GROMACS .gro file of N, CA, C and O in nm:
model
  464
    1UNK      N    1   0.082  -0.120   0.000
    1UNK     CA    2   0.000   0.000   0.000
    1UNK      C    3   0.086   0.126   0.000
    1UNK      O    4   0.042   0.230  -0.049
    2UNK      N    5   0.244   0.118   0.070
    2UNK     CA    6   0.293   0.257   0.046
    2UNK      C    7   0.358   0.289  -0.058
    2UNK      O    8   0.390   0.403  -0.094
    3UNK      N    9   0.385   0.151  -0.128
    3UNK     CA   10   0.427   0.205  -0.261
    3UNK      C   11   0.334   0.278  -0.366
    3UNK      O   12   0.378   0.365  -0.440
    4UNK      N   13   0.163   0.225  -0.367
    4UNK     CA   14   0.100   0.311  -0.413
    4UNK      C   15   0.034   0.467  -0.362
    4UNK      O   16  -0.030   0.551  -0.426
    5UNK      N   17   0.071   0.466  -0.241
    5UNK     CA   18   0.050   0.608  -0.188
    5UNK      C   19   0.224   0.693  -0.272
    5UNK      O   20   0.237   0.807  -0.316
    6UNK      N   21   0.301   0.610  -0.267
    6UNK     CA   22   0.425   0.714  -0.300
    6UNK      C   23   0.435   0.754  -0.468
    6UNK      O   24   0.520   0.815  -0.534
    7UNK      N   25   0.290   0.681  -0.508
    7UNK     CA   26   0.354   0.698  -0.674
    7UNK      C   27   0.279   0.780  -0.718
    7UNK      O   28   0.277   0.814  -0.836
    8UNK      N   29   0.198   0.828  -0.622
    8UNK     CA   30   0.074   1.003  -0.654
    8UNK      C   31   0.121   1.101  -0.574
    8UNK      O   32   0.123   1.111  -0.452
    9UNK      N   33   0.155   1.168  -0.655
    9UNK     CA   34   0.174   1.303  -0.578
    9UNK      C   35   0.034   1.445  -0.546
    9UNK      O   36  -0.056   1.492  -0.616
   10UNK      N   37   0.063   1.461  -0.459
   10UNK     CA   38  -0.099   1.552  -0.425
   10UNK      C   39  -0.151   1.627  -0.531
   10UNK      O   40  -0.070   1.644  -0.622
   11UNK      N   41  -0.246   1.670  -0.544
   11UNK     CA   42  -0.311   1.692  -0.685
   11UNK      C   43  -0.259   1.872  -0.689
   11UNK      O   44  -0.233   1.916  -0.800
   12UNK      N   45  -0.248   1.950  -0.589
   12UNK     CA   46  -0.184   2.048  -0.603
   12UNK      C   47  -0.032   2.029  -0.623
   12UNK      O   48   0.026   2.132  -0.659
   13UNK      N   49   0.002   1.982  -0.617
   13UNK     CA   50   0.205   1.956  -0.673
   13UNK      C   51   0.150   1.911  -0.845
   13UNK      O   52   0.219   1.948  -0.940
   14UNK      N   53   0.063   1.854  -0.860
   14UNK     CA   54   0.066   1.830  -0.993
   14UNK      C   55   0.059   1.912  -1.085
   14UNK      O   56  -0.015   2.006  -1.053
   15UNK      N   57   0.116   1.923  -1.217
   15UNK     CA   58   0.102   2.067  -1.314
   15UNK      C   59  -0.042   1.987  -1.388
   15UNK      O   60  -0.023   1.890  -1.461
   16UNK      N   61  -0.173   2.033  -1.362
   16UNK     CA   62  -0.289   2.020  -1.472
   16UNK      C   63  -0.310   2.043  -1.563
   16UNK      O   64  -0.376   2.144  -1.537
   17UNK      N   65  -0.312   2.036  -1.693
   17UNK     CA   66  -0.377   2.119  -1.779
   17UNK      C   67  -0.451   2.043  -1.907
   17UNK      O   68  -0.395   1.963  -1.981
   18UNK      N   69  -0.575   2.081  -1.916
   18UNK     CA   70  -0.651   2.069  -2.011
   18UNK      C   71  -0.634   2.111  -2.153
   18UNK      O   72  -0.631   2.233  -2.166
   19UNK      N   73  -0.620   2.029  -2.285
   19UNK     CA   74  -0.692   2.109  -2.392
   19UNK      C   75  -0.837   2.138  -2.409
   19UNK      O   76  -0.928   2.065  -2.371
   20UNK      N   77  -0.848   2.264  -2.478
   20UNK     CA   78  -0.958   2.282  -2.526
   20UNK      C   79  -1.059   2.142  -2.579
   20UNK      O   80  -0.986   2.084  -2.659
   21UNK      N   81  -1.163   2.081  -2.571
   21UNK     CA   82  -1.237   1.979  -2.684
   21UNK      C   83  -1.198   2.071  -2.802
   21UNK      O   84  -1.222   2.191  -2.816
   22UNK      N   85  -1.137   1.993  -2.878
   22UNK     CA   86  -1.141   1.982  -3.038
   22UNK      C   87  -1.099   1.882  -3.070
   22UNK      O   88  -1.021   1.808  -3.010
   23UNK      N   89  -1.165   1.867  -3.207
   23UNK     CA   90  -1.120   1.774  -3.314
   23UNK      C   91  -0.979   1.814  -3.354
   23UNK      O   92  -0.960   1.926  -3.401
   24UNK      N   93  -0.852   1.705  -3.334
   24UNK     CA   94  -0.761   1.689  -3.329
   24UNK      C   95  -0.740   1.746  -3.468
   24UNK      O   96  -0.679   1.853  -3.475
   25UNK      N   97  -0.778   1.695  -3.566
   25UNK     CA   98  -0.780   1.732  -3.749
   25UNK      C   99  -0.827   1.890  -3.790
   25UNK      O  100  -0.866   1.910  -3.905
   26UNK      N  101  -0.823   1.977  -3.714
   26UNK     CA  102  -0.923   2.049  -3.740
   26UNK      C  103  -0.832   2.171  -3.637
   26UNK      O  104  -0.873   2.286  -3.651
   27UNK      N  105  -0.705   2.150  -3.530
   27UNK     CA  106  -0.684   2.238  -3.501
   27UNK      C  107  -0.525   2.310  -3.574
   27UNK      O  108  -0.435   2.229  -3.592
   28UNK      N  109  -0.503   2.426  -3.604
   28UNK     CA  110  -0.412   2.461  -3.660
   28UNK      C  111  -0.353   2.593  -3.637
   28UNK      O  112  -0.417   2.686  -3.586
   29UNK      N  113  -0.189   2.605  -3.690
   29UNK     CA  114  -0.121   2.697  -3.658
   29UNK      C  115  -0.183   2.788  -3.787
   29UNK      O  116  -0.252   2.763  -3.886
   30UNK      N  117  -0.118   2.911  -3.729
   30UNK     CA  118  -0.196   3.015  -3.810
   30UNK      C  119  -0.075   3.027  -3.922
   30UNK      O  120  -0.081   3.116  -4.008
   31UNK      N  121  -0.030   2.987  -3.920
   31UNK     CA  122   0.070   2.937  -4.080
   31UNK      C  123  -0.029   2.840  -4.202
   31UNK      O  124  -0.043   2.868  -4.321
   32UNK      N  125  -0.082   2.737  -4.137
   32UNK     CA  126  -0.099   2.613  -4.223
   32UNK      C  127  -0.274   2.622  -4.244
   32UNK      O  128  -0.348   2.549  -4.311
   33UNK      N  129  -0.305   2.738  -4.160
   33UNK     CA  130  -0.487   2.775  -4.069
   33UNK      C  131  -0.534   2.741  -4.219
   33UNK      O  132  -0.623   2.656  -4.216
   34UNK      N  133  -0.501   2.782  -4.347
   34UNK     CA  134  -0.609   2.775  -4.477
   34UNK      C  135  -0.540   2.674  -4.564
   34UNK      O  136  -0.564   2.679  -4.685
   35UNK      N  137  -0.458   2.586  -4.520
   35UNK     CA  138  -0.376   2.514  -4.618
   35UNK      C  139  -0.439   2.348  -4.605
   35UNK      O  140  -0.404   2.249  -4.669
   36UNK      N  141  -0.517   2.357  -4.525
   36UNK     CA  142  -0.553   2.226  -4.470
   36UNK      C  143  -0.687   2.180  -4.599
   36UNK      O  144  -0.795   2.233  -4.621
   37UNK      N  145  -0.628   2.075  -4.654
   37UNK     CA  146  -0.706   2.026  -4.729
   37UNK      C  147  -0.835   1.948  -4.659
   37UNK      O  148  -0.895   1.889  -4.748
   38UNK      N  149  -0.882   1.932  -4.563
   38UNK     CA  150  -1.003   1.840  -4.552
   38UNK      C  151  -1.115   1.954  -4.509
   38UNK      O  152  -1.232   1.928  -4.478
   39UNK      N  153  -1.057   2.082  -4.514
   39UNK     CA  154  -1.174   2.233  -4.539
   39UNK      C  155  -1.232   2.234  -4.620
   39UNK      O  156  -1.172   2.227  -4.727
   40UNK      N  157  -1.332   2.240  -4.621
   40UNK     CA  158  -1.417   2.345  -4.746
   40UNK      C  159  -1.373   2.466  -4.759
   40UNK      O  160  -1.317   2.545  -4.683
   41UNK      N  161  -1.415   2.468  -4.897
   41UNK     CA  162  -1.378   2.675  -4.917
   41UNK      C  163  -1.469   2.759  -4.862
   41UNK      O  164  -1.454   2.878  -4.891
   42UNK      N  165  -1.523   2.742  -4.819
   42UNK     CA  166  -1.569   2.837  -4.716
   42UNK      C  167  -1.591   2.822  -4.554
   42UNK      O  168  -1.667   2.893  -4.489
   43UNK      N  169  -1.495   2.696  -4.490
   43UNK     CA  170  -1.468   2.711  -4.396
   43UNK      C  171  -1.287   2.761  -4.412
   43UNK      O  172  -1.219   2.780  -4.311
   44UNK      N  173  -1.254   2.770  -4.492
   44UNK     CA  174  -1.145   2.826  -4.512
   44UNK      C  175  -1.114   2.983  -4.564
   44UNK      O  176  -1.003   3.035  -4.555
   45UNK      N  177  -1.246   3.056  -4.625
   45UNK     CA  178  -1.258   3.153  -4.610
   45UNK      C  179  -1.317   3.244  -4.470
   45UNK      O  180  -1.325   3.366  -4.459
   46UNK      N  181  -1.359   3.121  -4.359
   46UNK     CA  182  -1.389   3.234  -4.250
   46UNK      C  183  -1.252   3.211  -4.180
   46UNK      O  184  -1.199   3.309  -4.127
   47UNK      N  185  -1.165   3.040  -4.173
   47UNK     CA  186  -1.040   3.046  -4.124
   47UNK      C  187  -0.977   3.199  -4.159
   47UNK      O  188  -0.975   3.281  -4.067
   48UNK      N  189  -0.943   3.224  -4.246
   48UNK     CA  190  -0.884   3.347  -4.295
   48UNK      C  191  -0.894   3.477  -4.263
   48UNK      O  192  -0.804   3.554  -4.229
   49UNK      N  193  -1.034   3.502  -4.280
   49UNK     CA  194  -1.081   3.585  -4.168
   49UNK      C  195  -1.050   3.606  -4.079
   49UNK      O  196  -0.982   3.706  -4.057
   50UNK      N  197  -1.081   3.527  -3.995
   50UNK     CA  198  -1.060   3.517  -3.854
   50UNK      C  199  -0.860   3.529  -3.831
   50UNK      O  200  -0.810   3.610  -3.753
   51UNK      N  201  -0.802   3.461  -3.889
   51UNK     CA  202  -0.654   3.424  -3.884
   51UNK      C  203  -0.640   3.590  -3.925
   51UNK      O  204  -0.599   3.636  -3.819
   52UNK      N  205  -0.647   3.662  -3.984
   52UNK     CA  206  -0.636   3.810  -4.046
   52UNK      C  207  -0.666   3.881  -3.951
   52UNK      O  208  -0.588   3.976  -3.953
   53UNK      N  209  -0.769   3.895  -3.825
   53UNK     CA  210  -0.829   3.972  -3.713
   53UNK      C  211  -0.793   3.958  -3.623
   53UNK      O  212  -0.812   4.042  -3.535
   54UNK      N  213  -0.703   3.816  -3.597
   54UNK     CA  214  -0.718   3.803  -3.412
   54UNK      C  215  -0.567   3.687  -3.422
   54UNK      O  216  -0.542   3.617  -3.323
   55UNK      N  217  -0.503   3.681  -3.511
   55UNK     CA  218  -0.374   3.619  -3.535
   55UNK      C  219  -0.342   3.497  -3.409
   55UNK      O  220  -0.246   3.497  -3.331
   56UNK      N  221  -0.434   3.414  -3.417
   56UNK     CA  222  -0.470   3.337  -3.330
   56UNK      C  223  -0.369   3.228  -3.301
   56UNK      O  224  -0.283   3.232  -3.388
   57UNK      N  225  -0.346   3.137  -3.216
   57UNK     CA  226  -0.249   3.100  -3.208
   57UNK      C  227  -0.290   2.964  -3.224
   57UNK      O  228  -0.201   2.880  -3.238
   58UNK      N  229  -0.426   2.921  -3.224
   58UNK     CA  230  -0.488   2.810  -3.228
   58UNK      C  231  -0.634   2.835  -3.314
   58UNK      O  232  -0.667   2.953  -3.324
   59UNK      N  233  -0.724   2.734  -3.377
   59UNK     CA  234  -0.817   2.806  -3.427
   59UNK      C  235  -0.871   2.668  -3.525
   59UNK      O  236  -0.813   2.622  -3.624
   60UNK      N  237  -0.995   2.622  -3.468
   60UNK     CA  238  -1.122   2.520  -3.489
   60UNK      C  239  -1.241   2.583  -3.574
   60UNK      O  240  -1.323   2.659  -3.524
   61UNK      N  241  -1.243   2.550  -3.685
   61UNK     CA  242  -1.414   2.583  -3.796
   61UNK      C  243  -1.437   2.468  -3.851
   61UNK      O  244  -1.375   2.400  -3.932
   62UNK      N  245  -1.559   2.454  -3.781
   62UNK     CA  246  -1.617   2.301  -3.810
   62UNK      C  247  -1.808   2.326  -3.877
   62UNK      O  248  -1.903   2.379  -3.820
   63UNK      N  249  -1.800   2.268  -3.998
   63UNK     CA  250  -1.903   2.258  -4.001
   63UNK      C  251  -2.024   2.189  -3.956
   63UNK      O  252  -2.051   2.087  -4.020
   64UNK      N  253  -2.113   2.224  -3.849
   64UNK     CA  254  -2.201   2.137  -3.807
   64UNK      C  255  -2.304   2.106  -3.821
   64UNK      O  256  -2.356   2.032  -3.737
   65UNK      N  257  -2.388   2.158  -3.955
   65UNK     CA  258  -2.465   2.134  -3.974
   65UNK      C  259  -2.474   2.026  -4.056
   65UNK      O  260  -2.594   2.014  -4.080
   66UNK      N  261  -2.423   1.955  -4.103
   66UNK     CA  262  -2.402   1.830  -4.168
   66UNK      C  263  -2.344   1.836  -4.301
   66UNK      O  264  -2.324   1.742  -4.378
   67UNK      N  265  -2.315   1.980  -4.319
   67UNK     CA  266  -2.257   2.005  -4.506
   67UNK      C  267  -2.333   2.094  -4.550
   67UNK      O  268  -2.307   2.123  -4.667
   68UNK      N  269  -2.445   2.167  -4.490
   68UNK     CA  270  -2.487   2.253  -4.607
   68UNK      C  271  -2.469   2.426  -4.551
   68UNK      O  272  -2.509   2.526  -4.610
   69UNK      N  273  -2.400   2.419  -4.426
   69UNK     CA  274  -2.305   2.514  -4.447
   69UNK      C  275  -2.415   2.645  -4.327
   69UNK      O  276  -2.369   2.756  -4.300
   70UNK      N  277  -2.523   2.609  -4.286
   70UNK     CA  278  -2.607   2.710  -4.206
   70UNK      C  279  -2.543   2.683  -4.048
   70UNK      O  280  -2.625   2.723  -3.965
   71UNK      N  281  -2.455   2.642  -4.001
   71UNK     CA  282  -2.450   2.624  -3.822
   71UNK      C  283  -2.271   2.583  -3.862
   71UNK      O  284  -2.218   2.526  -3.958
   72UNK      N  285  -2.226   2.638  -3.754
   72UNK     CA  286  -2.048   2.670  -3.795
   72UNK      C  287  -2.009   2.600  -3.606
   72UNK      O  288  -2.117   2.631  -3.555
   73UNK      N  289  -1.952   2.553  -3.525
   73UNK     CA  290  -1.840   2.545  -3.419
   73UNK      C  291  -1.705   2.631  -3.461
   73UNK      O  292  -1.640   2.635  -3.566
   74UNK      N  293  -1.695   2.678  -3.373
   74UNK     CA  294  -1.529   2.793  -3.395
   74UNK      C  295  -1.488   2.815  -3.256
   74UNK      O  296  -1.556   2.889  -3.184
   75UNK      N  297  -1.369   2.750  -3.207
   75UNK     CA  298  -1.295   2.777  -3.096
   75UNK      C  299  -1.168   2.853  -3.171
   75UNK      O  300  -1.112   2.808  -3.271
   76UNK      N  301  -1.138   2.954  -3.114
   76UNK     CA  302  -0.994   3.027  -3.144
   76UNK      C  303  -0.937   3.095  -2.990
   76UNK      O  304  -0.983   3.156  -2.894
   77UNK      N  305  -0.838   3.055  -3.027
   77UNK     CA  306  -0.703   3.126  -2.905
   77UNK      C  307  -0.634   3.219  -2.947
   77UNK      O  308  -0.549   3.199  -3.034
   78UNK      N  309  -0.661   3.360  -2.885
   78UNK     CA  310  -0.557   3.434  -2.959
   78UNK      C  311  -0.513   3.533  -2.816
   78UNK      O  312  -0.579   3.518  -2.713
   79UNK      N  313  -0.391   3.641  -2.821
   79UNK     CA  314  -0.368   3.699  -2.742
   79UNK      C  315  -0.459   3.834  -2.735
   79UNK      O  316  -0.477   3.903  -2.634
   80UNK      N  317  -0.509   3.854  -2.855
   80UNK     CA  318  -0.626   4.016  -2.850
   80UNK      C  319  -0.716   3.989  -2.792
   80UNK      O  320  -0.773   4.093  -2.757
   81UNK      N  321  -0.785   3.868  -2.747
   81UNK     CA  322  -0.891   3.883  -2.592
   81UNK      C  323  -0.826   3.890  -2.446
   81UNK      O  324  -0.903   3.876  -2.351
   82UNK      N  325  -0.677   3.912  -2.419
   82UNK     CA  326  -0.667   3.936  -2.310
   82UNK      C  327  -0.781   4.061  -2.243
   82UNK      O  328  -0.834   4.151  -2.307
   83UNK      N  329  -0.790   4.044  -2.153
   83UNK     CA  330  -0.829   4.152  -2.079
   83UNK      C  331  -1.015   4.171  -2.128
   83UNK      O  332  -1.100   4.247  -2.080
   84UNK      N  333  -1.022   4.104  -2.202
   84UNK     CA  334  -1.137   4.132  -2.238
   84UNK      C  335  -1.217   4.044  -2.194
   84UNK      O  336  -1.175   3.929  -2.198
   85UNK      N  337  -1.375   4.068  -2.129
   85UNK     CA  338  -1.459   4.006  -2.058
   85UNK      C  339  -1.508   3.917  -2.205
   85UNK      O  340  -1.486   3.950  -2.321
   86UNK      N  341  -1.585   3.789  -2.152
   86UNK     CA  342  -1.602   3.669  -2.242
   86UNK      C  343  -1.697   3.734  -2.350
   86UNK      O  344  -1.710   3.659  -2.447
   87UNK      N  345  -1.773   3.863  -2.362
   87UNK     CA  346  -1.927   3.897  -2.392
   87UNK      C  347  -1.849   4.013  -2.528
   87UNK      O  348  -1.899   4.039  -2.638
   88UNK      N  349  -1.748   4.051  -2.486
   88UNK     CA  350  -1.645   4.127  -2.563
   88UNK      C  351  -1.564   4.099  -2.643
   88UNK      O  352  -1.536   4.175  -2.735
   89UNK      N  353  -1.509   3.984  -2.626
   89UNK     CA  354  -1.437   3.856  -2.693
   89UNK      C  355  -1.557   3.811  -2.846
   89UNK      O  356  -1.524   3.798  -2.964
   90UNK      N  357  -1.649   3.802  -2.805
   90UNK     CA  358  -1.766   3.670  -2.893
   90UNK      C  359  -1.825   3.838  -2.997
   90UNK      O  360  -1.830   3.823  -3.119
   91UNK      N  361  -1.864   3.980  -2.938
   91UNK     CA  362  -1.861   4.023  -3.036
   91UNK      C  363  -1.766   4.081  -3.143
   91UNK      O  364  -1.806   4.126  -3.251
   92UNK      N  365  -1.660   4.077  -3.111
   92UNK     CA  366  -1.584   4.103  -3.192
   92UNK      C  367  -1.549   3.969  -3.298
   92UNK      O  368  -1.499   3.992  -3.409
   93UNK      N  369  -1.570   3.875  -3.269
   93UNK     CA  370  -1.555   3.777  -3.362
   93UNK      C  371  -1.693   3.774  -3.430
   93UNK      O  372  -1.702   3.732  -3.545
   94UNK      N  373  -1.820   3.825  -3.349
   94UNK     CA  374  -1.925   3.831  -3.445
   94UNK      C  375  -1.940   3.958  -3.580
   94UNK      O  376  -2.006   3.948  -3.682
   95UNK      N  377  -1.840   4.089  -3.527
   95UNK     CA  378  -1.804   4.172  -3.602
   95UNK      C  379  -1.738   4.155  -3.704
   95UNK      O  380  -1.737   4.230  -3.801
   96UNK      N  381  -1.660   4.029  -3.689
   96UNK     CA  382  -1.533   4.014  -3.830
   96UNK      C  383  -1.630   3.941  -3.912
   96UNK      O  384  -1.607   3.955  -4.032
   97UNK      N  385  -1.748   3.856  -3.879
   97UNK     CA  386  -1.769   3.770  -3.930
   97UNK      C  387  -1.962   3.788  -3.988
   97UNK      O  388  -2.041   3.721  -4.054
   98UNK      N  389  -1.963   3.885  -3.933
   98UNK     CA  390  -2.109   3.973  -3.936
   98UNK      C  391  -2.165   3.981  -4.113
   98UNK      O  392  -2.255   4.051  -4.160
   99UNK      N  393  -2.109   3.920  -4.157
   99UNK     CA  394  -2.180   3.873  -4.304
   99UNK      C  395  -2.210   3.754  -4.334
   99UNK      O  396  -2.318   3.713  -4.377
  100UNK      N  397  -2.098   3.687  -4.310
  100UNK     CA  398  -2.170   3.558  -4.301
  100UNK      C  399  -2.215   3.455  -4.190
  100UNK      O  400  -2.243   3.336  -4.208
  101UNK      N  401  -2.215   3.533  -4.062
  101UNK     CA  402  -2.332   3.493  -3.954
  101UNK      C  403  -2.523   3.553  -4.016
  101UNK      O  404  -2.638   3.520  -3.990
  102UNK      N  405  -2.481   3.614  -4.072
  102UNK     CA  406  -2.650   3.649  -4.079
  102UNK      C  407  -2.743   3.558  -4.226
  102UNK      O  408  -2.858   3.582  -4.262
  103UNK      N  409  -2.650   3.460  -4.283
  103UNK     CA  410  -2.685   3.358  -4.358
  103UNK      C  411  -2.640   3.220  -4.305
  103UNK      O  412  -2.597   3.135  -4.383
  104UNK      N  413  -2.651   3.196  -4.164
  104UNK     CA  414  -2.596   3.129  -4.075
  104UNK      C  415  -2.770   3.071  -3.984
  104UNK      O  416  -2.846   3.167  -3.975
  105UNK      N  417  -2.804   2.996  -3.950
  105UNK     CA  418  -2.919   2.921  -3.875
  105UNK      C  419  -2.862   3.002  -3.711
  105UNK      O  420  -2.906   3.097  -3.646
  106UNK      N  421  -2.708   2.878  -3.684
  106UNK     CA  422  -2.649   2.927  -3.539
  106UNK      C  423  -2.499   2.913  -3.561
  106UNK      O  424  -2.434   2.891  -3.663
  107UNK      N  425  -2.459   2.938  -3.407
  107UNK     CA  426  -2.280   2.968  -3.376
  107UNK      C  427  -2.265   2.918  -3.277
  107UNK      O  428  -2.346   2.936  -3.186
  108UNK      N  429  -2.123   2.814  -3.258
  108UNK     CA  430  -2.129   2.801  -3.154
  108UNK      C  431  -2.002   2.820  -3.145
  108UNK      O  432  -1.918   2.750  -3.202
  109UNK      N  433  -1.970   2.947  -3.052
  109UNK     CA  434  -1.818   3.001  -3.047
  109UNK      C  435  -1.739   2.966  -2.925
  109UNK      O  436  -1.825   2.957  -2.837
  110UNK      N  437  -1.609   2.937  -2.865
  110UNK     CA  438  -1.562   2.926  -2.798
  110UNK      C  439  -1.436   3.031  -2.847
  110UNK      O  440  -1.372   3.020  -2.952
  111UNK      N  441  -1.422   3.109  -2.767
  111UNK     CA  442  -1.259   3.196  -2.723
  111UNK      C  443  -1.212   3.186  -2.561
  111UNK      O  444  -1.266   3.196  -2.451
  112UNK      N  445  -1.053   3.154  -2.628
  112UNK     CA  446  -0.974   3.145  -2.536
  112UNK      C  447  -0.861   3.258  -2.549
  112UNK      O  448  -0.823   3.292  -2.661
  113UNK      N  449  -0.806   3.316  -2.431
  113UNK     CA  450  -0.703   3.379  -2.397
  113UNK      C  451  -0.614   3.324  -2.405
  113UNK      O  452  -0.604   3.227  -2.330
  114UNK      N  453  -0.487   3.359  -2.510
  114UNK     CA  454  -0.397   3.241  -2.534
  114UNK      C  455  -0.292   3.371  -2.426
  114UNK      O  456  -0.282   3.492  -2.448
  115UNK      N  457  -0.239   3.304  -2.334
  115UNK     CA  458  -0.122   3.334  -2.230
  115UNK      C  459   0.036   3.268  -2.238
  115UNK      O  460   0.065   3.157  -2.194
  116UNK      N  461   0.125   3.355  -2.301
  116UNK     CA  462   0.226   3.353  -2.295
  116UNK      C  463   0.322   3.294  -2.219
  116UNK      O  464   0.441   3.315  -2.243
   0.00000   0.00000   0.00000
């Protein structure tokens, strides 16, 4: 028994950290963000977008409506939401993207504060 008490260390000594949920295929550096062939062209034209506004350091566009392109998932990490409350963050990505959200059903956005 004390060998298995000695092989956990207390959960505060431990370094935690979570990724975001994403689809492993689907997350990318903002180098390769529109180069990824299993995009559509027009999840690769809001990649771009978005990669152009908020130079993200991470960054998920998934189509979810099954292919016909009305309901989008978008997690992005970038350093321009520091400081910014979560409600401040989501419109400004609804601002970059405020043309083609309004031929859109829904959104389901996730931003993260990417920390240095």
């Amino acid at each position: 028994m004390a060998s298995l008490i000695h092989r956990f260390r207390p959960i505060a000594a431990q370094k935690l950290w979570r990724a975001p949920h994403v689809s492993a295929h689907r997350l990318y550096s903002q180098a390769a963000a529109t180069e990824d062939p299993s995009l559509s062209d027009y999840e690769r034209l809001l990649v771009s977008k978005l990669v152009d506004a908020f130079e993200p350091s991470s960054i998920t566009v998934r189509d979810i409506s099954g292919g016909c392109g009305s309901m989008f998932a978008i997690n992005i990490t970038s350093k321009a939401f520091k400081g910014l409350p979560m409600v401040r963050q989501h419109r400004l990505v609804n601002q970059v993207l405020a043309d083609e959200v309004k031929k859109w059903h829904g959104l389901q956005l996730k931003t993260i504060v990417d920390n240095p």
